[in-house]
Amino acid sequence: MDFNEKFAPITKGLLEFLVLKIIAADKVYVPDILQQLSATEFATQEGTLYPLLSKMRREELVDYEWKESESGPPRKYYELTAKGRAQLRETMEFWQQINETVKSLGKK
């Protein structure tokens, strides 16, 4: 079993958190999200990202706006909603708590 396969459940579970972090930085177009993730252990495809963004929109964590493009059809740019920012804050706090727990275990 290779590294990516072994840890797939962890990376899948963290993908929403990372997408929230990316979108929090600025309004973002899907290829930009994919590009940021591509250089990491969380590289994914449109077929995974679009359903996740749809779910996040239904949960009112993100919204989007259409912007004209100089090189083709209008593009959908995602941004966090107030609920999405709150979710990101909660997840960041939980992530810090998990990191502290991991660091503390096994110490005497």
mmCIF file of N, CA, C and O in Angstrom:
data_model
loop_
_atom_site.group_PDB
_atom_site.id
_atom_site.type_symbol
_atom_site.label_atom_id
_atom_site.label_comp_id
_atom_site.label_asym_id
_atom_site.label_seq_id
_atom_site.Cartn_x
_atom_site.Cartn_y
_atom_site.Cartn_z
ATOM 1 N N MET A 1 0.848 -1.172 0.000
ATOM 2 C CA MET A 1 0.000 0.000 0.000
ATOM 3 C C MET A 1 0.900 1.244 0.000
ATOM 4 O O MET A 1 1.787 1.371 0.829
ATOM 5 N N ASP A 2 0.675 2.137 -0.966
ATOM 6 C CA ASP A 2 1.528 3.321 -1.026
ATOM 7 C C ASP A 2 1.036 4.397 -0.058
ATOM 8 O O ASP A 2 -0.055 4.314 0.497
ATOM 9 N N PHE A 3 1.882 5.385 0.130
ATOM 10 C CA PHE A 3 1.639 6.467 1.088
ATOM 11 C C PHE A 3 0.292 7.153 0.850
ATOM 12 O O PHE A 3 -0.496 7.341 1.784
ATOM 13 N N ASN A 4 0.018 7.546 -0.396
ATOM 14 C CA ASN A 4 -1.222 8.265 -0.702
ATOM 15 C C ASN A 4 -2.456 7.417 -0.416
ATOM 16 O O ASN A 4 -3.445 7.919 0.100
ATOM 17 N N GLU A 5 -2.376 6.141 -0.747
ATOM 18 C CA GLU A 5 -3.505 5.239 -0.508
ATOM 19 C C GLU A 5 -3.720 5.014 0.987
ATOM 20 O O GLU A 5 -4.845 5.020 1.474
ATOM 21 N N LYS A 6 -2.637 4.856 1.698
ATOM 22 C CA LYS A 6 -2.706 4.587 3.133
ATOM 23 C C LYS A 6 -3.368 5.735 3.893
ATOM 24 O O LYS A 6 -4.142 5.519 4.822
ATOM 25 N N PHE A 7 -3.052 6.963 3.509
ATOM 26 C CA PHE A 7 -3.557 8.122 4.234
ATOM 27 C C PHE A 7 -4.713 8.824 3.523
ATOM 28 O O PHE A 7 -5.096 9.941 3.895
ATOM 29 N N ALA A 8 -5.307 8.185 2.526
ATOM 30 C CA ALA A 8 -6.399 8.787 1.755
ATOM 31 C C ALA A 8 -7.568 9.248 2.634
ATOM 32 O O ALA A 8 -8.096 10.342 2.421
ATOM 33 N N PRO A 9 -7.995 8.467 3.634
ATOM 34 C CA PRO A 9 -9.111 8.953 4.468
ATOM 35 C C PRO A 9 -8.778 10.256 5.207
ATOM 36 O O PRO A 9 -9.637 11.126 5.359
ATOM 37 N N ILE A 10 -7.533 10.400 5.624
ATOM 38 C CA ILE A 10 -7.139 11.624 6.328
ATOM 39 C C ILE A 10 -7.151 12.801 5.370
ATOM 40 O O ILE A 10 -7.696 13.866 5.677
ATOM 41 N N THR A 11 -6.535 12.626 4.198
ATOM 42 C CA THR A 11 -6.483 13.732 3.243
ATOM 43 C C THR A 11 -7.885 14.106 2.761
ATOM 44 O O THR A 11 -8.198 15.284 2.614
ATOM 45 N N LYS A 12 -8.724 13.110 2.559
ATOM 46 C CA LYS A 12 -10.101 13.392 2.134
ATOM 47 C C LYS A 12 -10.835 14.185 3.217
ATOM 48 O O LYS A 12 -11.565 15.137 2.926
ATOM 49 N N GLY A 13 -10.636 13.808 4.457
ATOM 50 C CA GLY A 13 -11.299 14.492 5.558
ATOM 51 C C GLY A 13 -10.823 15.921 5.747
ATOM 52 O O GLY A 13 -11.572 16.778 6.226
ATOM 53 N N LEU A 14 -9.587 16.198 5.366
ATOM 54 C CA LEU A 14 -9.034 17.543 5.538
ATOM 55 C C LEU A 14 -9.255 18.451 4.328
ATOM 56 O O LEU A 14 -9.034 19.658 4.416
ATOM 57 N N LEU A 15 -9.717 17.898 3.223
ATOM 58 C CA LEU A 15 -9.844 18.674 1.994
ATOM 59 C C LEU A 15 -10.777 19.879 2.166
ATOM 60 O O LEU A 15 -10.447 20.981 1.731
ATOM 61 N N GLU A 16 -11.915 19.704 2.813
ATOM 62 C CA GLU A 16 -12.833 20.825 3.004
ATOM 63 C C GLU A 16 -12.169 21.939 3.807
ATOM 64 O O GLU A 16 -12.300 23.121 3.476
ATOM 65 N N PHE A 17 -11.447 21.574 4.847
ATOM 66 C CA PHE A 17 -10.723 22.544 5.667
ATOM 67 C C PHE A 17 -9.750 23.340 4.798
ATOM 68 O O PHE A 17 -9.691 24.578 4.860
ATOM 69 N N LEU A 18 -8.987 22.658 3.963
ATOM 70 C CA LEU A 18 -8.000 23.336 3.127
ATOM 71 C C LEU A 18 -8.658 24.227 2.081
ATOM 72 O O LEU A 18 -8.168 25.325 1.803
ATOM 73 N N VAL A 19 -9.760 23.766 1.528
ATOM 74 C CA VAL A 19 -10.484 24.591 0.552
ATOM 75 C C VAL A 19 -11.016 25.849 1.228
ATOM 76 O O VAL A 19 -10.935 26.944 0.666
ATOM 77 N N LEU A 20 -11.525 25.720 2.447
ATOM 78 C CA LEU A 20 -11.962 26.908 3.195
ATOM 79 C C LEU A 20 -10.793 27.874 3.376
ATOM 80 O O LEU A 20 -10.950 29.089 3.196
ATOM 81 N N LYS A 21 -9.615 27.353 3.725
ATOM 82 C CA LYS A 21 -8.438 28.207 3.916
ATOM 83 C C LYS A 21 -8.058 28.923 2.622
ATOM 84 O O LYS A 21 -7.741 30.113 2.632
ATOM 85 N N ILE A 22 -8.085 28.222 1.523
ATOM 86 C CA ILE A 22 -7.729 28.828 0.229
ATOM 87 C C ILE A 22 -8.723 29.924 -0.138
ATOM 88 O O ILE A 22 -8.331 31.027 -0.521
ATOM 89 N N ILE A 23 -10.009 29.631 0.005
ATOM 90 C CA ILE A 23 -11.031 30.608 -0.368
ATOM 91 C C ILE A 23 -11.016 31.801 0.580
ATOM 92 O O ILE A 23 -11.312 32.928 0.176
ATOM 93 N N ALA A 24 -10.634 31.591 1.831
ATOM 94 C CA ALA A 24 -10.597 32.688 2.801
ATOM 95 C C ALA A 24 -9.588 33.757 2.401
ATOM 96 O O ALA A 24 -9.770 34.934 2.718
ATOM 97 N N ALA A 25 -8.534 33.372 1.701
ATOM 98 C CA ALA A 25 -7.479 34.315 1.327
ATOM 99 C C ALA A 25 -7.962 35.332 0.295
ATOM 100 O O ALA A 25 -7.548 36.483 0.326
ATOM 101 N N ASP A 26 -8.846 34.905 -0.612
ATOM 102 C CA ASP A 26 -9.327 35.794 -1.660
ATOM 103 C C ASP A 26 -10.388 35.063 -2.470
ATOM 104 O O ASP A 26 -10.451 33.829 -2.446
ATOM 105 N N LYS A 27 -11.210 35.826 -3.203
ATOM 106 C CA LYS A 27 -12.145 35.181 -4.129
ATOM 107 C C LYS A 27 -11.310 34.361 -5.099
ATOM 108 O O LYS A 27 -10.261 34.810 -5.569
ATOM 109 N N VAL A 28 -11.765 33.157 -5.376
ATOM 110 C CA VAL A 28 -10.916 32.238 -6.129
ATOM 111 C C VAL A 28 -11.728 31.434 -7.138
ATOM 112 O O VAL A 28 -12.875 31.081 -6.906
ATOM 113 N N TYR A 29 -11.077 31.162 -8.254
ATOM 114 C CA TYR A 29 -11.610 30.405 -9.380
ATOM 115 C C TYR A 29 -11.144 28.952 -9.207
ATOM 116 O O TYR A 29 -10.031 28.713 -8.726
ATOM 117 N N VAL A 30 -11.959 27.986 -9.581
ATOM 118 C CA VAL A 30 -11.647 26.575 -9.335
ATOM 119 C C VAL A 30 -10.253 26.164 -9.822
ATOM 120 O O VAL A 30 -9.522 25.496 -9.081
ATOM 121 N N PRO A 31 -9.825 26.534 -11.027
ATOM 122 C CA PRO A 31 -8.464 26.134 -11.430
ATOM 123 C C PRO A 31 -7.378 26.664 -10.480
ATOM 124 O O PRO A 31 -6.346 26.019 -10.301
ATOM 125 N N ASP A 32 -7.631 27.818 -9.858
ATOM 126 C CA ASP A 32 -6.665 28.349 -8.892
ATOM 127 C C ASP A 32 -6.611 27.470 -7.640
ATOM 128 O O ASP A 32 -5.536 27.247 -7.085
ATOM 129 N N ILE A 33 -7.763 26.984 -7.193
ATOM 130 C CA ILE A 33 -7.799 26.074 -6.040
ATOM 131 C C ILE A 33 -7.037 24.792 -6.381
ATOM 132 O O ILE A 33 -6.199 24.329 -5.609
ATOM 133 N N LEU A 34 -7.335 24.236 -7.550
ATOM 134 C CA LEU A 34 -6.673 23.004 -7.976
ATOM 135 C C LEU A 34 -5.160 23.198 -8.078
ATOM 136 O O LEU A 34 -4.395 22.322 -7.671
ATOM 137 N N GLN A 35 -4.742 24.352 -8.568
ATOM 138 C CA GLN A 35 -3.315 24.629 -8.715
ATOM 139 C C GLN A 35 -2.638 24.708 -7.346
ATOM 140 O O GLN A 35 -1.558 24.168 -7.151
ATOM 141 N N GLN A 36 -3.276 25.373 -6.391
ATOM 142 C CA GLN A 36 -2.682 25.464 -5.054
ATOM 143 C C GLN A 36 -2.567 24.095 -4.401
ATOM 144 O O GLN A 36 -1.587 23.803 -3.721
ATOM 145 N N LEU A 37 -3.563 23.253 -4.607
ATOM 146 C CA LEU A 37 -3.540 21.918 -4.021
ATOM 147 C C LEU A 37 -2.590 20.970 -4.747
ATOM 148 O O LEU A 37 -2.084 20.027 -4.148
ATOM 149 N N SER A 38 -2.340 21.237 -6.028
ATOM 150 C CA SER A 38 -1.568 20.294 -6.855
ATOM 151 C C SER A 38 -0.149 20.057 -6.359
ATOM 152 O O SER A 38 0.403 18.984 -6.586
ATOM 153 N N ALA A 39 0.430 21.021 -5.697
ATOM 154 C CA ALA A 39 1.809 20.878 -5.218
ATOM 155 C C ALA A 39 1.871 20.279 -3.816
ATOM 156 O O ALA A 39 2.925 20.278 -3.192
ATOM 157 N N THR A 40 0.751 19.757 -3.332
ATOM 158 C CA THR A 40 0.685 19.227 -1.972
ATOM 159 C C THR A 40 0.211 17.775 -1.981
ATOM 160 O O THR A 40 -0.104 17.222 -3.033
ATOM 161 N N GLU A 41 0.121 17.211 -0.790
ATOM 162 C CA GLU A 41 -0.427 15.854 -0.634
ATOM 163 C C GLU A 41 -1.925 15.834 -0.885
ATOM 164 O O GLU A 41 -2.543 14.774 -0.917
ATOM 165 N N PHE A 42 -2.518 17.009 -1.068
ATOM 166 C CA PHE A 42 -3.961 17.126 -1.231
ATOM 167 C C PHE A 42 -4.363 17.399 -2.670
ATOM 168 O O PHE A 42 -5.476 17.855 -2.928
ATOM 169 N N ALA A 43 -3.479 17.104 -3.609
ATOM 170 C CA ALA A 43 -3.800 17.287 -5.024
ATOM 171 C C ALA A 43 -5.094 16.537 -5.334
ATOM 172 O O ALA A 43 -5.293 15.406 -4.888
ATOM 173 N N THR A 44 -5.969 17.184 -6.068
ATOM 174 C CA THR A 44 -7.261 16.580 -6.388
ATOM 175 C C THR A 44 -7.661 16.977 -7.794
ATOM 176 O O THR A 44 -6.923 17.667 -8.490
ATOM 177 N N GLN A 45 -8.833 16.530 -8.210
ATOM 178 C CA GLN A 45 -9.323 16.790 -9.558
ATOM 179 C C GLN A 45 -10.644 17.545 -9.489
ATOM 180 O O GLN A 45 -11.304 17.587 -8.449
ATOM 181 N N GLU A 46 -11.033 18.105 -10.631
ATOM 182 C CA GLU A 46 -12.311 18.818 -10.715
ATOM 183 C C GLU A 46 -13.468 17.934 -10.265
ATOM 184 O O GLU A 46 -14.392 18.401 -9.622
ATOM 185 N N GLY A 47 -13.401 16.654 -10.623
ATOM 186 C CA GLY A 47 -14.466 15.720 -10.286
ATOM 187 C C GLY A 47 -14.661 15.531 -8.791
ATOM 188 O O GLY A 47 -15.704 15.067 -8.347
ATOM 189 N N THR A 48 -13.666 15.870 -8.004
ATOM 190 C CA THR A 48 -13.765 15.840 -6.544
ATOM 191 C C THR A 48 -14.113 17.218 -6.009
ATOM 192 O O THR A 48 -14.925 17.354 -5.097
ATOM 193 N N LEU A 49 -13.502 18.239 -6.590
ATOM 194 C CA LEU A 49 -13.662 19.593 -6.061
ATOM 195 C C LEU A 49 -15.047 20.181 -6.299
ATOM 196 O O LEU A 49 -15.628 20.780 -5.393
ATOM 197 N N TYR A 50 -15.599 20.018 -7.500
ATOM 198 C CA TYR A 50 -16.908 20.616 -7.776
ATOM 199 C C TYR A 50 -18.013 20.079 -6.861
ATOM 200 O O TYR A 50 -18.796 20.866 -6.323
ATOM 201 N N PRO A 51 -18.098 18.761 -6.642
ATOM 202 C CA PRO A 51 -19.118 18.279 -5.691
ATOM 203 C C PRO A 51 -18.891 18.814 -4.274
ATOM 204 O O PRO A 51 -19.856 19.124 -3.560
ATOM 205 N N LEU A 52 -17.633 18.934 -3.855
ATOM 206 C CA LEU A 52 -17.341 19.483 -2.531
ATOM 207 C C LEU A 52 -17.799 20.933 -2.448
ATOM 208 O O LEU A 52 -18.438 21.333 -1.466
ATOM 209 N N LEU A 53 -17.509 21.737 -3.468
ATOM 210 C CA LEU A 53 -17.944 23.135 -3.470
ATOM 211 C C LEU A 53 -19.465 23.242 -3.483
ATOM 212 O O LEU A 53 -20.034 24.117 -2.828
ATOM 213 N N SER A 54 -20.132 22.360 -4.211
ATOM 214 C CA SER A 54 -21.606 22.348 -4.218
ATOM 215 C C SER A 54 -22.150 22.045 -2.828
ATOM 216 O O SER A 54 -23.097 22.690 -2.363
ATOM 217 N N LYS A 55 -21.560 21.077 -2.159
ATOM 218 C CA LYS A 55 -21.958 20.735 -0.791
ATOM 219 C C LYS A 55 -21.732 21.926 0.132
ATOM 220 O O LYS A 55 -22.591 22.272 0.945
ATOM 221 N N MET A 56 -20.580 22.550 0.006
ATOM 222 C CA MET A 56 -20.255 23.697 0.852
ATOM 223 C C MET A 56 -21.210 24.866 0.575
ATOM 224 O O MET A 56 -21.565 25.604 1.495
ATOM 225 N N ARG A 57 -21.641 25.005 -0.650
ATOM 226 C CA ARG A 57 -22.607 26.071 -0.973
ATOM 227 C C ARG A 57 -23.970 25.750 -0.363
ATOM 228 O O ARG A 57 -24.628 26.626 0.193
ATOM 229 N N ARG A 58 -24.398 24.497 -0.456
ATOM 230 C CA ARG A 58 -25.676 24.103 0.161
ATOM 231 C C ARG A 58 -25.649 24.334 1.667
ATOM 232 O O ARG A 58 -26.666 24.687 2.264
ATOM 233 N N GLU A 59 -24.480 24.136 2.268
ATOM 234 C CA GLU A 59 -24.318 24.350 3.708
ATOM 235 C C GLU A 59 -24.077 25.825 4.045
ATOM 236 O O GLU A 59 -23.855 26.166 5.205
ATOM 237 N N GLU A 60 -24.097 26.674 3.012
ATOM 238 C CA GLU A 60 -23.929 28.124 3.142
ATOM 239 C C GLU A 60 -22.558 28.522 3.698
ATOM 240 O O GLU A 60 -22.415 29.531 4.378
ATOM 241 N N LEU A 61 -21.544 27.722 3.383
ATOM 242 C CA LEU A 61 -20.170 28.040 3.788
ATOM 243 C C LEU A 61 -19.475 28.905 2.741
ATOM 244 O O LEU A 61 -18.597 29.695 3.070
ATOM 245 N N VAL A 62 -19.864 28.720 1.480
ATOM 246 C CA VAL A 62 -19.303 29.505 0.381
ATOM 247 C C VAL A 62 -20.432 30.014 -0.505
ATOM 248 O O VAL A 62 -21.539 29.480 -0.494
ATOM 249 N N ASP A 63 -20.108 31.039 -1.237
ATOM 250 C CA ASP A 63 -20.990 31.550 -2.277
ATOM 251 C C ASP A 63 -20.098 31.880 -3.465
ATOM 252 O O ASP A 63 -18.873 31.781 -3.366
ATOM 253 N N TYR A 64 -20.689 32.261 -4.571
ATOM 254 C CA TYR A 64 -19.867 32.609 -5.728
ATOM 255 C C TYR A 64 -20.486 33.768 -6.472
ATOM 256 O O TYR A 64 -21.640 34.120 -6.275
ATOM 257 N N GLU A 65 -19.651 34.357 -7.307
ATOM 258 C CA GLU A 65 -20.135 35.386 -8.226
ATOM 259 C C GLU A 65 -19.495 35.135 -9.576
ATOM 260 O O GLU A 65 -18.386 34.601 -9.665
ATOM 261 N N TRP A 66 -20.223 35.500 -10.612
ATOM 262 C CA TRP A 66 -19.715 35.362 -11.968
ATOM 263 C C TRP A 66 -18.928 36.607 -12.322
ATOM 264 O O TRP A 66 -19.355 37.721 -12.030
ATOM 265 N N LYS A 67 -17.771 36.409 -12.941
ATOM 266 C CA LYS A 67 -16.959 37.532 -13.420
ATOM 267 C C LYS A 67 -16.615 37.290 -14.880
ATOM 268 O O LYS A 67 -16.299 36.160 -15.267
ATOM 269 N N GLU A 68 -16.653 38.349 -15.645
ATOM 270 C CA GLU A 68 -16.275 38.252 -17.055
ATOM 271 C C GLU A 68 -14.803 37.870 -17.156
ATOM 272 O O GLU A 68 -13.984 38.261 -16.324
ATOM 273 N N SER A 69 -14.484 37.127 -18.190
ATOM 274 C CA SER A 69 -13.112 36.704 -18.433
ATOM 275 C C SER A 69 -12.636 37.302 -19.751
ATOM 276 O O SER A 69 -13.399 37.381 -20.707
ATOM 277 N N GLU A 70 -11.382 37.696 -19.789
ATOM 278 C CA GLU A 70 -10.808 38.225 -21.025
ATOM 279 C C GLU A 70 -10.521 37.120 -22.027
ATOM 280 O O GLU A 70 -10.355 37.373 -23.205
ATOM 281 N N SER A 71 -10.468 35.875 -21.529
ATOM 282 C CA SER A 71 -10.071 34.767 -22.410
ATOM 283 C C SER A 71 -11.136 33.683 -22.522
ATOM 284 O O SER A 71 -10.822 32.516 -22.600
ATOM 285 N N GLY A 72 -12.413 34.068 -22.514
ATOM 286 C CA GLY A 72 -13.454 33.057 -22.668
ATOM 287 C C GLY A 72 -14.720 33.433 -21.935
ATOM 288 O O GLY A 72 -14.973 34.608 -21.660
ATOM 289 N N PRO A 73 -15.491 32.423 -21.590
ATOM 290 C CA PRO A 73 -16.773 32.683 -20.921
ATOM 291 C C PRO A 73 -16.578 33.208 -19.498
ATOM 292 O O PRO A 73 -15.476 33.114 -18.943
ATOM 293 N N PRO A 74 -17.642 33.742 -18.909
ATOM 294 C CA PRO A 74 -17.539 34.220 -17.515
ATOM 295 C C PRO A 74 -17.093 33.087 -16.595
ATOM 296 O O PRO A 74 -17.332 31.909 -16.864
ATOM 297 N N ARG A 75 -16.451 33.474 -15.495
ATOM 298 C CA ARG A 75 -15.929 32.499 -14.540
ATOM 299 C C ARG A 75 -16.625 32.662 -13.199
ATOM 300 O O ARG A 75 -16.977 33.759 -12.805
ATOM 301 N N LYS A 76 -16.746 31.540 -12.513
ATOM 302 C CA LYS A 76 -17.364 31.510 -11.189
ATOM 303 C C LYS A 76 -16.264 31.640 -10.139
ATOM 304 O O LYS A 76 -15.377 30.791 -10.049
ATOM 305 N N TYR A 77 -16.320 32.708 -9.338
ATOM 306 C CA TYR A 77 -15.343 32.935 -8.275
ATOM 307 C C TYR A 77 -16.002 32.703 -6.925
ATOM 308 O O TYR A 77 -17.042 33.292 -6.633
ATOM 309 N N TYR A 78 -15.373 31.867 -6.117
ATOM 310 C CA TYR A 78 -15.914 31.490 -4.812
ATOM 311 C C TYR A 78 -15.371 32.406 -3.726
ATOM 312 O O TYR A 78 -14.233 32.867 -3.787
ATOM 313 N N GLU A 79 -16.215 32.641 -2.716
ATOM 314 C CA GLU A 79 -15.818 33.395 -1.536
ATOM 315 C C GLU A 79 -16.512 32.799 -0.325
ATOM 316 O O GLU A 79 -17.547 32.148 -0.443
ATOM 317 N N LEU A 80 -15.928 33.023 0.855
ATOM 318 C CA LEU A 80 -16.521 32.512 2.087
ATOM 319 C C LEU A 80 -17.681 33.396 2.513
ATOM 320 O O LEU A 80 -17.641 34.609 2.353
ATOM 321 N N THR A 81 -18.676 32.764 3.077
ATOM 322 C CA THR A 81 -19.765 33.485 3.718
ATOM 323 C C THR A 81 -19.385 33.689 5.187
ATOM 324 O O THR A 81 -18.354 33.172 5.642
ATOM 325 N N ALA A 82 -20.218 34.407 5.917
ATOM 326 C CA ALA A 82 -19.970 34.575 7.357
ATOM 327 C C ALA A 82 -19.956 33.209 8.042
ATOM 328 O O ALA A 82 -19.111 32.934 8.900
ATOM 329 N N LYS A 83 -20.857 32.338 7.637
ATOM 330 C CA LYS A 83 -20.907 30.988 8.206
ATOM 331 C C LYS A 83 -19.637 30.205 7.855
ATOM 332 O O LYS A 83 -19.112 29.446 8.672
ATOM 333 N N GLY A 84 -19.124 30.403 6.652
ATOM 334 C CA GLY A 84 -17.889 29.754 6.236
ATOM 335 C C GLY A 84 -16.691 30.234 7.031
ATOM 336 O O GLY A 84 -15.827 29.451 7.409
ATOM 337 N N ARG A 85 -16.646 31.548 7.310
ATOM 338 C CA ARG A 85 -15.550 32.088 8.124
ATOM 339 C C ARG A 85 -15.617 31.525 9.542
ATOM 340 O O ARG A 85 -14.598 31.187 10.138
ATOM 341 N N ALA A 86 -16.827 31.406 10.086
ATOM 342 C CA ALA A 86 -16.997 30.833 11.428
ATOM 343 C C ALA A 86 -16.556 29.364 11.431
ATOM 344 O O ALA A 86 -15.870 28.910 12.356
ATOM 345 N N GLN A 87 -16.932 28.632 10.381
ATOM 346 C CA GLN A 87 -16.538 27.220 10.272
ATOM 347 C C GLN A 87 -15.022 27.099 10.190
ATOM 348 O O GLN A 87 -14.425 26.230 10.821
ATOM 349 N N LEU A 88 -14.387 27.974 9.437
ATOM 350 C CA LEU A 88 -12.935 27.949 9.315
ATOM 351 C C LEU A 88 -12.282 28.234 10.669
ATOM 352 O O LEU A 88 -11.344 27.539 11.061
ATOM 353 N N ARG A 89 -12.779 29.223 11.394
ATOM 354 C CA ARG A 89 -12.238 29.533 12.723
ATOM 355 C C ARG A 89 -12.352 28.330 13.645
ATOM 356 O O ARG A 89 -11.393 27.960 14.331
ATOM 357 N N GLU A 90 -13.528 27.703 13.678
ATOM 358 C CA GLU A 90 -13.738 26.528 14.538
ATOM 359 C C GLU A 90 -12.798 25.392 14.151
ATOM 360 O O GLU A 90 -12.228 24.729 15.017
ATOM 361 N N THR A 91 -12.644 25.177 12.865
ATOM 362 C CA THR A 91 -11.782 24.087 12.391
ATOM 363 C C THR A 91 -10.325 24.380 12.712
ATOM 364 O O THR A 91 -9.571 23.474 13.092
ATOM 365 N N MET A 92 -9.920 25.638 12.571
ATOM 366 C CA MET A 92 -8.535 26.017 12.928
ATOM 367 C C MET A 92 -8.281 25.754 14.416
ATOM 368 O O MET A 92 -7.232 25.223 14.782
ATOM 369 N N GLU A 93 -9.229 26.116 15.259
ATOM 370 C CA GLU A 93 -9.081 25.879 16.699
ATOM 371 C C GLU A 93 -8.983 24.383 16.997
ATOM 372 O O GLU A 93 -8.141 23.956 17.780
ATOM 373 N N PHE A 94 -9.844 23.597 16.350
ATOM 374 C CA PHE A 94 -9.819 22.155 16.552
ATOM 375 C C PHE A 94 -8.503 21.569 16.051
ATOM 376 O O PHE A 94 -7.907 20.696 16.691
ATOM 377 N N TRP A 95 -8.021 22.062 14.917
ATOM 378 C CA TRP A 95 -6.760 21.590 14.350
ATOM 379 C C TRP A 95 -5.603 21.864 15.316
ATOM 380 O O TRP A 95 -4.739 21.020 15.526
ATOM 381 N N GLN A 96 -5.586 23.042 15.909
ATOM 382 C CA GLN A 96 -4.546 23.370 16.883
ATOM 383 C C GLN A 96 -4.632 22.441 18.095
ATOM 384 O O GLN A 96 -3.605 21.990 18.616
ATOM 385 N N GLN A 97 -5.837 22.146 18.514
ATOM 386 C CA GLN A 97 -6.040 21.238 19.654
ATOM 387 C C GLN A 97 -5.523 19.839 19.304
ATOM 388 O O GLN A 97 -4.843 19.204 20.115
ATOM 389 N N ILE A 98 -5.825 19.366 18.119
ATOM 390 C CA ILE A 98 -5.341 18.053 17.680
ATOM 391 C C ILE A 98 -3.818 18.032 17.651
ATOM 392 O O ILE A 98 -3.187 17.074 18.114
ATOM 393 N N ASN A 99 -3.212 19.079 17.103
ATOM 394 C CA ASN A 99 -1.742 19.141 17.054
ATOM 395 C C ASN A 99 -1.139 19.074 18.451
ATOM 396 O O ASN A 99 -0.145 18.373 18.662
ATOM 397 N N GLU A 100 -1.707 19.785 19.391
ATOM 398 C CA GLU A 100 -1.202 19.762 20.768
ATOM 399 C C GLU A 100 -1.353 18.369 21.376
ATOM 400 O O GLU A 100 -0.455 17.888 22.065
ATOM 401 N N THR A 101 -2.463 17.722 21.111
ATOM 402 C CA THR A 101 -2.674 16.364 21.616
ATOM 403 C C THR A 101 -1.631 15.411 21.050
ATOM 404 O O THR A 101 -1.015 14.637 21.786
ATOM 405 N N VAL A 102 -1.403 15.469 19.747
ATOM 406 C CA VAL A 102 -0.431 14.590 19.103
ATOM 407 C C VAL A 102 0.965 14.825 19.681
ATOM 408 O O VAL A 102 1.708 13.890 19.976
ATOM 409 N N LYS A 103 1.332 16.103 19.856
ATOM 410 C CA LYS A 103 2.648 16.425 20.411
ATOM 411 C C LYS A 103 2.804 15.930 21.834
ATOM 412 O O LYS A 103 3.898 15.523 22.242
ATOM 413 N N SER A 104 1.734 15.963 22.606
ATOM 414 C CA SER A 104 1.828 15.610 24.031
ATOM 415 C C SER A 104 1.814 14.113 24.307
ATOM 416 O O SER A 104 2.322 13.667 25.327
ATOM 417 N N LEU A 105 1.233 13.342 23.421
ATOM 418 C CA LEU A 105 1.145 11.898 23.647
ATOM 419 C C LEU A 105 2.511 11.242 23.525
ATOM 420 O O LEU A 105 3.319 11.615 22.682
ATOM 421 N N GLY A 106 2.750 10.276 24.359
ATOM 422 C CA GLY A 106 3.988 9.518 24.321
ATOM 423 C C GLY A 106 5.132 10.177 25.070
ATOM 424 O O GLY A 106 6.232 9.637 25.112
ATOM 425 N N LYS A 107 4.887 11.311 25.648
ATOM 426 C CA LYS A 107 5.931 11.974 26.462
ATOM 427 C C LYS A 107 5.811 11.502 27.891
ATOM 428 O O LYS A 107 4.712 11.250 28.386
ATOM 429 N N LYS A 108 6.922 11.423 28.566
ATOM 430 C CA LYS A 108 6.904 10.993 29.958
ATOM 431 C C LYS A 108 7.128 12.158 30.863
ATOM 432 O O LYS A 108 7.648 13.163 30.565
#
